[in-house]
Amino acid sequence: MNKLERRKLIETALGKREADLKIENANLVNVFSGEIYSASIYLCGEYIADTVESKNDTNKPAKKIIDLKGKYLAPGFIDSHLHIESSHLTPYHFAEAVIPKGTTTIVADPHEIGNALGEEGIDYMLNASENLPMNQYFLIPSCVPSVVGLETTGAEFNSEIIDKMLDKERVLGLGEIMDYIGVINSDKRMEDIIDVAYQKNKFLQGHAPEVTGNDLSAYLCGGPVSCHEVRNGFHAKEKIRKGMTVDARESSISKNITSIVENIKDFKSPRNFTLCTDDREPKDILEKGHINDCIRTAVKAGLDPIEAVRAVTLNTAQVYNLEKLGAIAPGYKADMVVFDNLKDFNVETVFFKGKIVAENNKMVAEIIKPSLETENKNTVTVKDFKADDFRIKAPIENGTMEIIGMEYISRERSVTRRKVFTVNVKNGYIDLQGTELNFVAVVNRYPENDNIALAVVENFYLEKGAVGTTYSHDSHNLTIIYNKAEDAEIICKRASESGGGVFVAEEGKIIDEVLFPIGGMLSKKPAKELSVDIERMNNLLKEYGIRTDSPVTRPSTLALIVIPDVKMSDLGLVDVVKQEVIKQF
Amino acid sequence: MNKLERRKLIETALGKREADLKIENANLVNVFSGEIYSASIYLCGEYIADTVESKNDTNKPAKKIIDLKGKYLAPGFIDSHLHIESSHLTPYHFAEAVIPKGTTTIVADPHEIGNALGEEGIDYMLNASENLPMNQYFLIPSCVPSVVGLETTGAEFNSEIIDKMLDKERVLGLGEIMDYIGVINSDKRMEDIIDVAYQKNKFLQGHAPEVTGNDLSAYLCGGPVSCHEVRNGFHAKEKIRKGMTVDARESSISKNITSIVENIKDFKSPRNFTLCTDDREPKDILEKGHINDCIRTAVKAGLDPIEAVRAVTLNTAQVYNLEKLGAIAPGYKADMVVFDNLKDFNVETVFFKGKIVAENNKMVAEIIKPSLETENKNTVTVKDFKADDFRIKAPIENGTMEIIGMEYISRERSVTRRKVFTVNVKNGYIDLQGTELNFVAVVNRYPENDNIALAVVENFYLEKGAVGTTYSHDSHNLTIIYNKAEDAEIICKRASESGGGVFVAEEGKIIDEVLFPIGGMLSKKPAKELSVDIERMNNLLKEYGIRTDSPVTRPSTLALIVIPDVKMSDLGLVDVVKQEVIKQF
């Protein structure tokens, strides 16, 4: 705020200047006192000039009055941790989807696009989120690549690059520090990366699934201060007690809020507790909601509604040191949410910087689409691989042999095991006909690299055809699961010419596709259109045998070499625990 | 923390390195979860490596173990607002007095010495508080002088000087912004001063006694974020609701905690609530305690003991953004306090940066007295005034006449009124013999200025002799209350040669003195010796007729030209409300 803004605000508070807007008969959720009472709020420009209990309101002049008639008014909701890329929406389309749900501020980790496009990806996210009717803050991904030497990504962030990127505007700190082993072993790479953020007094976002006891304390001593990977209440208790901020998560896949709340609801107003969505698909956002859905879930699990509101407002603002955000009080930014009741949290009106930006679940504010070069750039560069390149050459000509592959342990989860399969060999190549096994290929999609790795997988349940994606954690190389090499070839070709997406092929033809032409991971479509596309492909993939909640996301976990026990990268099968590439035979 | 410290801390948490100290069977006050439970704490150097519930303690190696046998352990206490000068102790003697009471961190406003010595005074406080076994943070006084043009102080701080001083180490922001009228009127001087701190994202300490409603909101819109001048619970409620941090005060004179607590104890854990001592005399510190006494008072008034501890630990640390202070958790500074129970808060052991610094109400850590030039400098420069200079020249030679003077409205309070007195004139001078009135002189004590102002005062109750002080808010000119001009002369002479203090004279002789040779306001003695001196003089002054709780402080309020209605400065009688100098006749 500059002097002039402060002067106007002061005059509005004094009643000497007309407020730009007065909101009256609001049921104000006061996150400071922990009360709810009827109040009037006076705004001036982007700020709140005054809040006063209705009975003491002196009816100062205002250009416009909105009577809330007893509806609830809370500070704009803040999502403490998420990846925009998981929605496959651009930052501005993401804004369009979440603002009507009451989300006025997010802290995003552009980890996926960082892995694919490096600093250009970070800059794209920053540029594509400028001047939006919401605040999009970013963290610099700390683990690009997630495991050095076991895969080839589009970028590598060392401490020098991170140091530089931390100075960018709207960058609050370091994104989820996933390499907890690296932290507690004081590995040079993680130590250096953490240190640049530490010395700049920047936020250090943690990531410590199942980490407990001495290891957890050691991790905290190493610098990270938060965790959104808390999967049960016992761990939440320990983490909060140790001063770690627990960002209780309710993503499309991981639903942790209920268990956490049930275990910590007797704590006395812990302020190191926030809610986050992490990864939410467009359909979920549109149908269930965004951070408002997390509040609903928390309250249903027994959390005091005021504490639930604090968890997505004042707590988060204080954790990230977001000045004058997270509360409705004189001098604060006028980001506010009107909702129906303390159970459903159905958002009716959303204010951002003093203006109504969404009403009745629809955007009111205009979002101006920026013109950005990265959006018109094909970033998928793969060699012109032919069907033969997708066949596994065996050391024998014909007969049977043993091959090491991977096996999913359930239909829903992404955990896999190493398994030895006995397979047929025909004319020098592995032949899976008549089995339930699938082939899998990870094709490097970055310049100056033609890596391709092939393997076999069990329990992927792809009964026919092929599915391939360029949105494939964390390297985002092209991952194809297939029965016939010809289908892999056509997916590879189509991914290359389209710039990326998810593709289904059969009999050498593309049957369906959802394009992600930006960085191979973001669609150019808004949430509503994209969710129709994804839904259509999900239904198709279920017909092909992948009968999970979200078949489209299934291929994206196959190359995630931080999830045990065995995964794939462009270098081959990877033993996640031993951190080495496995020889198949 | 640097890399090496973090590495050692990690290893200690993992049990791979011997902890420097283990504290076991502590009844840990966990300010995050709001629980109290039995725990072990492992330290490494200045930091906490691990905290673990006793039942889960894996007994990691430690060089030394302290068994607390169920005593309470809380984070080191933080005082959110005080003036060291009010104790007349140097920063290091102040440390020596308060550390055994559990105070490990203070945020001090060197407003008094700033008025007297300007930037040199601020630097003196910073230099005299280096390397102490406690944290002394400072704020830059915002109102030097408190009222421009109505008195002559030793310094004037404009926004340029303040801008520069805000960059000094251990400076957190701007000290109490007392000129609330200036703020809500957007007066250029206050606007500029606030703006330099605002743009540097520095803390803006408020001061808003009795300010409420629109004025309070306007003041908050102007920038200040806190207030220690809350005298009743109704105002505390409003301030907390409006997001202002209430620093509930229990000074030697102003006792506000009980009333505040009684009114806000039903709020749900407001985090914008702290406790402070503001001005405590050495005797009070030694006998009643320091911030621990504030906790005791808050709990007695009905505050949940955990909330009371939060108010002097986590809340204060977060309000001032003090990294890794205010909690006992992995990675936090090992500042901790052991106390007996949740009612008396008698402090038994104090840890600072992992070391025991006080035990059983006695310092254990050594405090090394620095060698500082300011301490050997006489800063009281007054002209060689003679008795005649202290006589009020009348416009008539003999007879009676009317003269405007000041009247104290009670024995204890510092509020005064303007009053017209009919007085005798003898040989051209006002003669007060046979009345209960006293003369008062304010003598400028700064270089290049020989101002002297004289007046008459009622209800000061000085029955005989004279009392004078160089500790005289806010200008700290020499203020003398006297019956005979000869006694004023000898006090003036003695103040000048000694460098300042409080002096009692009778029959042209100094009867007693408490010297404040540093800046005219600080003693060179430690708290115990100084409090004996002050007590002796208090008893003496009571004999002289000033029968208040603390007669020594009575003269220091006479020149405080921000307290209504009429006060004195070196320019003459001042109408505090109209902000002008009054002609006496």
GROMACS .gro file of N, CA, C and O in nm, chain B residues 197-270:
model
  296
  782ALA      N    1   0.902   0.270   0.718
  782ALA     CA    2   0.897   0.137   0.781
  782ALA      C    3   0.807   0.044   0.701
  782ALA      O    4   0.839  -0.074   0.682
  783TYR      N    5   0.697   0.098   0.652
  783TYR     CA    6   0.601   0.019   0.574
  783TYR      C    7   0.668  -0.039   0.449
  783TYR      O    8   0.655  -0.158   0.419
  784GLN      N    9   0.739   0.046   0.379
  784GLN     CA   10   0.800   0.002   0.254
  784GLN      C   11   0.912  -0.100   0.278
  784GLN      O   12   0.944  -0.180   0.191
  785LYS      N   13   0.970  -0.096   0.398
  785LYS     CA   14   1.074  -0.195   0.432
  785LYS      C   15   1.013  -0.319   0.495
  785LYS      O   16   1.085  -0.408   0.543
  786ASN      N   17   0.879  -0.322   0.501
  786ASN     CA   18   0.810  -0.436   0.560
  786ASN      C   19   0.851  -0.459   0.706
  786ASN      O   20   0.866  -0.572   0.752
  787LYS      N   21   0.871  -0.348   0.777
  787LYS     CA   22   0.912  -0.355   0.917
  787LYS      C   23   0.790  -0.346   1.008
  787LYS      O   24   0.684  -0.296   0.968
  788PHE      N   25   0.808  -0.389   1.130
  788PHE     CA   26   0.700  -0.387   1.227
  788PHE      C   27   0.662  -0.244   1.263
  788PHE      O   28   0.748  -0.158   1.281
  789LEU      N   29   0.532  -0.218   1.276
  789LEU     CA   30   0.482  -0.084   1.311
  789LEU      C   31   0.407  -0.094   1.443
  789LEU      O   32   0.290  -0.133   1.447
  790GLN      N   33   0.475  -0.057   1.551
  790GLN     CA   34   0.413  -0.069   1.682
  790GLN      C   35   0.319   0.049   1.708
  790GLN      O   36   0.358   0.164   1.692
  791GLY      N   37   0.198   0.016   1.748
  791GLY     CA   38   0.101   0.121   1.774
  791GLY      C   39   0.099   0.167   1.919
  791GLY      O   40   0.175   0.118   2.004
  792HIS      N   41   0.010   0.260   1.947
  792HIS     CA   42  -0.007   0.320   2.079
  792HIS      C   43  -0.137   0.398   2.068
  792HIS      O   44  -0.138   0.507   2.014
  793ALA      N   45  -0.246   0.339   2.115
  793ALA     CA   46  -0.376   0.399   2.089
  793ALA      C   47  -0.466   0.394   2.212
  793ALA      O   48  -0.571   0.331   2.213
  794PRO      N   49  -0.427   0.465   2.319
  794PRO     CA   50  -0.507   0.463   2.441
  794PRO      C   51  -0.646   0.520   2.417
  794PRO      O   52  -0.658   0.628   2.357
  795GLU      N   53  -0.746   0.449   2.460
  795GLU     CA   54  -0.886   0.493   2.452
  795GLU      C   55  -0.935   0.515   2.308
  795GLU      O   56  -1.045   0.565   2.288
  796VAL      N   57  -0.854   0.483   2.210
  796VAL     CA   58  -0.897   0.502   2.071
  796VAL      C   59  -0.992   0.388   2.034
  796VAL      O   60  -0.962   0.272   2.058
  797THR      N   61  -1.103   0.423   1.975
  797THR     CA   62  -1.207   0.323   1.950
  797THR      C   63  -1.285   0.360   1.823
  797THR      O   64  -1.260   0.463   1.761
  798GLY      N   65  -1.376   0.271   1.780
  798GLY     CA   66  -1.465   0.301   1.667
  798GLY      C   67  -1.392   0.339   1.540
  798GLY      O   68  -1.290   0.279   1.504
  799ASN      N   69  -1.446   0.438   1.471
  799ASN     CA   70  -1.389   0.482   1.344
  799ASN      C   71  -1.242   0.522   1.357
  799ASN      O   72  -1.161   0.493   1.270
  800ASP      N   73  -1.212   0.592   1.468
  800ASP     CA   74  -1.074   0.638   1.488
  800ASP      C   75  -0.978   0.520   1.494
  800ASP      O   76  -0.869   0.524   1.436
  801LEU      N   77  -1.019   0.417   1.565
  801LEU     CA   78  -0.932   0.300   1.577
  801LEU      C   79  -0.910   0.235   1.440
  801LEU      O   80  -0.797   0.202   1.402
  802SER      N   81  -1.018   0.218   1.365
  802SER     CA   82  -1.004   0.157   1.232
  802SER      C   83  -0.915   0.243   1.143
  802SER      O   84  -0.830   0.193   1.070
  803ALA      N   85  -0.934   0.377   1.152
  803ALA     CA   86  -0.852   0.467   1.072
  803ALA      C   87  -0.705   0.455   1.110
  803ALA      O   88  -0.616   0.453   1.023
  804TYR      N   89  -0.680   0.444   1.240
  804TYR     CA   90  -0.542   0.430   1.288
  804TYR      C   91  -0.480   0.302   1.232
  804TYR      O   92  -0.367   0.302   1.183
  805LEU      N   93  -0.557   0.192   1.234
  805LEU     CA   94  -0.507   0.065   1.179
  805LEU      C   95  -0.483   0.077   1.029
  805LEU      O   96  -0.386   0.023   0.976
  806CYS      N   97  -0.573   0.146   0.960
  806CYS     CA   98  -0.554   0.166   0.815
  806CYS      C   99  -0.427   0.245   0.788
  806CYS      O  100  -0.364   0.230   0.684
  807GLY      N  101  -0.389   0.328   0.885
  807GLY     CA  102  -0.268   0.409   0.869
  807GLY      C  103  -0.140   0.330   0.886
  807GLY      O  104  -0.032   0.380   0.856
  808GLY      N  105  -0.148   0.207   0.937
  808GLY     CA  106  -0.028   0.125   0.945
  808GLY      C  107   0.001   0.054   1.076
  808GLY      O  108   0.039  -0.063   1.075
  809PRO      N  109  -0.012   0.121   1.190
  809PRO     CA  110   0.025   0.055   1.316
  809PRO      C  111  -0.055  -0.073   1.338
  809PRO      O  112  -0.174  -0.077   1.302
  810VAL      N  113   0.007  -0.171   1.400
  810VAL     CA  114  -0.059  -0.302   1.412
  810VAL      C  115  -0.081  -0.349   1.555
  810VAL      O  116  -0.142  -0.453   1.577
  811SER      N  117  -0.029  -0.276   1.652
  811SER     CA  118  -0.039  -0.327   1.789
  811SER      C  119  -0.070  -0.214   1.886
  811SER      O  120  -0.062  -0.097   1.850
  812CYS      N  121  -0.104  -0.252   2.009
  812CYS     CA  122  -0.132  -0.151   2.110
  812CYS      C  123  -0.109  -0.209   2.249
  812CYS      O  124  -0.161  -0.313   2.283
  813HIS      N  125  -0.028  -0.139   2.329
  813HIS     CA  126  -0.007  -0.181   2.468
  813HIS      C  127  -0.078  -0.085   2.564
  813HIS      O  128  -0.060  -0.092   2.684
  814GLU      N  129  -0.156   0.005   2.506
  814GLU     CA  130  -0.225   0.107   2.587
  814GLU      C  131  -0.373   0.072   2.602
  814GLU      O  132  -0.458   0.160   2.592
  815VAL      N  133  -0.401  -0.055   2.622
  815VAL     CA  134  -0.541  -0.097   2.638
  815VAL      C  135  -0.572  -0.101   2.786
  815VAL      O  136  -0.510  -0.177   2.860
  816ARG      N  137  -0.662  -0.017   2.828
  816ARG     CA  138  -0.686  -0.005   2.971
  816ARG      C  139  -0.813  -0.073   3.018
  816ARG      O  140  -0.842  -0.080   3.136
  817ASN      N  141  -0.894  -0.119   2.925
  817ASN     CA  142  -1.011  -0.195   2.969
  817ASN      C  143  -1.048  -0.301   2.866
  817ASN      O  144  -1.008  -0.295   2.750
  818GLY      N  145  -1.123  -0.397   2.916
  818GLY     CA  146  -1.154  -0.514   2.836
  818GLY      C  147  -1.238  -0.484   2.714
  818GLY      O  148  -1.223  -0.550   2.609
  819PHE      N  149  -1.323  -0.385   2.723
  819PHE     CA  150  -1.408  -0.350   2.610
  819PHE      C  151  -1.321  -0.310   2.491
  819PHE      O  152  -1.342  -0.356   2.378
  820HIS      N  153  -1.221  -0.226   2.519
  820HIS     CA  154  -1.130  -0.186   2.410
  820HIS      C  155  -1.046  -0.304   2.360
  820HIS      O  156  -1.015  -0.313   2.242
  821ALA      N  157  -1.008  -0.391   2.452
  821ALA     CA  158  -0.929  -0.507   2.412
  821ALA      C  159  -1.008  -0.593   2.314
  821ALA      O  160  -0.956  -0.640   2.212
  822LYS      N  161  -1.134  -0.613   2.343
  822LYS     CA  162  -1.221  -0.692   2.255
  822LYS      C  163  -1.225  -0.632   2.116
  822LYS      O  164  -1.207  -0.702   2.015
  823GLU      N  165  -1.250  -0.503   2.111
  823GLU     CA  166  -1.261  -0.437   1.981
  823GLU      C  167  -1.128  -0.446   1.906
  823GLU      O  168  -1.126  -0.474   1.785
  824LYS      N  169  -1.019  -0.424   1.977
  824LYS     CA  170  -0.889  -0.424   1.909
  824LYS      C  171  -0.854  -0.563   1.855
  824LYS      O  172  -0.808  -0.577   1.742
  825ILE      N  173  -0.878  -0.665   1.935
  825ILE     CA  174  -0.847  -0.801   1.887
  825ILE      C  175  -0.934  -0.835   1.767
  825ILE      O  176  -0.886  -0.888   1.667
  826ARG      N  177  -1.062  -0.802   1.777
  826ARG     CA  178  -1.152  -0.829   1.664
  826ARG      C  179  -1.104  -0.760   1.537
  826ARG      O  180  -1.122  -0.812   1.427
  827LYS      N  181  -1.049  -0.642   1.552
  827LYS     CA  182  -1.003  -0.568   1.435
  827LYS      C  183  -0.862  -0.607   1.391
  827LYS      O  184  -0.801  -0.541   1.306
  828GLY      N  185  -0.811  -0.712   1.451
  828GLY     CA  186  -0.682  -0.766   1.406
  828GLY      C  187  -0.562  -0.697   1.468
  828GLY      O  188  -0.448  -0.729   1.436
  829MET      N  189  -0.584  -0.601   1.557
  829MET     CA  190  -0.474  -0.534   1.624
  829MET      C  191  -0.418  -0.628   1.730
  829MET      O  192  -0.494  -0.698   1.796
  830THR      N  193  -0.287  -0.630   1.743
  830THR     CA  194  -0.229  -0.711   1.850
  830THR      C  195  -0.238  -0.634   1.981
  830THR      O  196  -0.190  -0.521   1.990
  831VAL      N  197  -0.302  -0.695   2.079
  831VAL     CA  198  -0.312  -0.633   2.211
  831VAL      C  199  -0.197  -0.685   2.297
  831VAL      O  200  -0.188  -0.805   2.325
  832ASP      N  201  -0.107  -0.594   2.333
  832ASP     CA  202   0.003  -0.627   2.424
  832ASP      C  203  -0.044  -0.589   2.564
  832ASP      O  204  -0.027  -0.475   2.608
  833ALA      N  205  -0.107  -0.684   2.633
  833ALA     CA  206  -0.165  -0.651   2.764
  833ALA      C  207  -0.053  -0.620   2.863
  833ALA      O  208   0.041  -0.697   2.879
  834ARG      N  209  -0.067  -0.509   2.929
  834ARG     CA  210   0.043  -0.452   3.006
  834ARG      C  211   0.024  -0.464   3.157
  834ARG      O  212  -0.085  -0.449   3.209
  835GLU      N  213   0.131  -0.489   3.224
  835GLU     CA  214   0.134  -0.485   3.371
  835GLU      C  215   0.266  -0.418   3.408
  835GLU      O  216   0.369  -0.483   3.430
  836SER      N  217   0.266  -0.285   3.405
  836SER     CA  218   0.389  -0.211   3.439
  836SER      C  219   0.387  -0.179   3.587
  836SER      O  220   0.296  -0.220   3.660
  837SER      N  221   0.486  -0.106   3.634
  837SER     CA  222   0.485  -0.069   3.775
  837SER      C  223   0.368   0.022   3.805
  837SER      O  224   0.314   0.022   3.916
  838ILE      N  225   0.325   0.099   3.707
  838ILE     CA  226   0.217   0.195   3.730
  838ILE      C  227   0.084   0.147   3.670
  838ILE      O  228  -0.017   0.145   3.737
  839SER      N  229   0.086   0.105   3.543
  839SER     CA  230  -0.039   0.070   3.473
  839SER      C  231  -0.062  -0.080   3.477
  839SER      O  232   0.016  -0.157   3.422
  840LYS      N  233  -0.171  -0.118   3.540
  840LYS     CA  234  -0.199  -0.261   3.556
  840LYS      C  235  -0.327  -0.294   3.479
  840LYS      O  236  -0.437  -0.273   3.527
  841ASN      N  237  -0.309  -0.345   3.359
  841ASN     CA  238  -0.423  -0.364   3.268
  841ASN      C  239  -0.461  -0.509   3.244
  841ASN      O  240  -0.566  -0.536   3.186
  842ILE      N  241  -0.375  -0.603   3.281
  842ILE     CA  242  -0.397  -0.742   3.238
  842ILE      C  243  -0.529  -0.800   3.288
  842ILE      O  244  -0.604  -0.861   3.212
  843THR      N  245  -0.559  -0.778   3.415
  843THR     CA  246  -0.679  -0.840   3.473
  843THR      C  247  -0.806  -0.798   3.398
  843THR      O  248  -0.885  -0.883   3.356
  844SER      N  249  -0.820  -0.670   3.377
  844SER     CA  250  -0.941  -0.623   3.308
  844SER      C  251  -0.948  -0.676   3.165
  844SER      O  252  -1.055  -0.715   3.117
  845ILE      N  253  -0.835  -0.678   3.099
  845ILE     CA  254  -0.834  -0.729   2.961
  845ILE      C  255  -0.871  -0.877   2.957
  845ILE      O  256  -0.960  -0.918   2.882
  846VAL      N  257  -0.803  -0.954   3.042
  846VAL     CA  258  -0.827  -1.099   3.041
  846VAL      C  259  -0.972  -1.131   3.072
  846VAL      O  260  -1.035  -1.215   3.007
  847GLU      N  261  -1.027  -1.063   3.170
  847GLU     CA  262  -1.166  -1.091   3.209
  847GLU      C  263  -1.262  -1.072   3.091
  847GLU      O  264  -1.365  -1.137   3.084
  848ASN      N  265  -1.225  -0.986   3.001
  848ASN     CA  266  -1.315  -0.958   2.889
  848ASN      C  267  -1.289  -1.042   2.764
  848ASN      O  268  -1.376  -1.052   2.678
  849ILE      N  269  -1.169  -1.096   2.751
  849ILE     CA  270  -1.140  -1.167   2.625
  849ILE      C  271  -1.116  -1.316   2.647
  849ILE      O  272  -1.084  -1.388   2.553
  850LYS      N  273  -1.132  -1.362   2.770
  850LYS     CA  274  -1.094  -1.502   2.794
  850LYS      C  275  -1.183  -1.603   2.721
  850LYS      O  276  -1.143  -1.718   2.706
  851ASP      N  277  -1.298  -1.559   2.673
  851ASP     CA  278  -1.382  -1.652   2.598
  851ASP      C  279  -1.352  -1.651   2.448
  851ASP      O  280  -1.408  -1.731   2.373
  852PHE      N  281  -1.267  -1.562   2.406
  852PHE     CA  282  -1.223  -1.567   2.265
  852PHE      C  283  -1.152  -1.700   2.244
  852PHE      O  284  -1.087  -1.752   2.334
  853LYS      N  285  -1.161  -1.751   2.122
  853LYS     CA  286  -1.095  -1.879   2.093
  853LYS      C  287  -0.950  -1.856   2.055
  853LYS      O  288  -0.919  -1.826   1.940
  854SER      N  289  -0.863  -1.867   2.152
  854SER     CA  290  -0.720  -1.863   2.127
  854SER      C  291  -0.678  -1.752   2.030
  854SER      O  292  -0.622  -1.781   1.925
  855PRO      N  293  -0.704  -1.626   2.066
  855PRO     CA  294  -0.660  -1.520   1.974
  855PRO      C  295  -0.508  -1.513   1.974
  855PRO      O  296  -0.446  -1.511   2.079
   0.00000   0.00000   0.00000
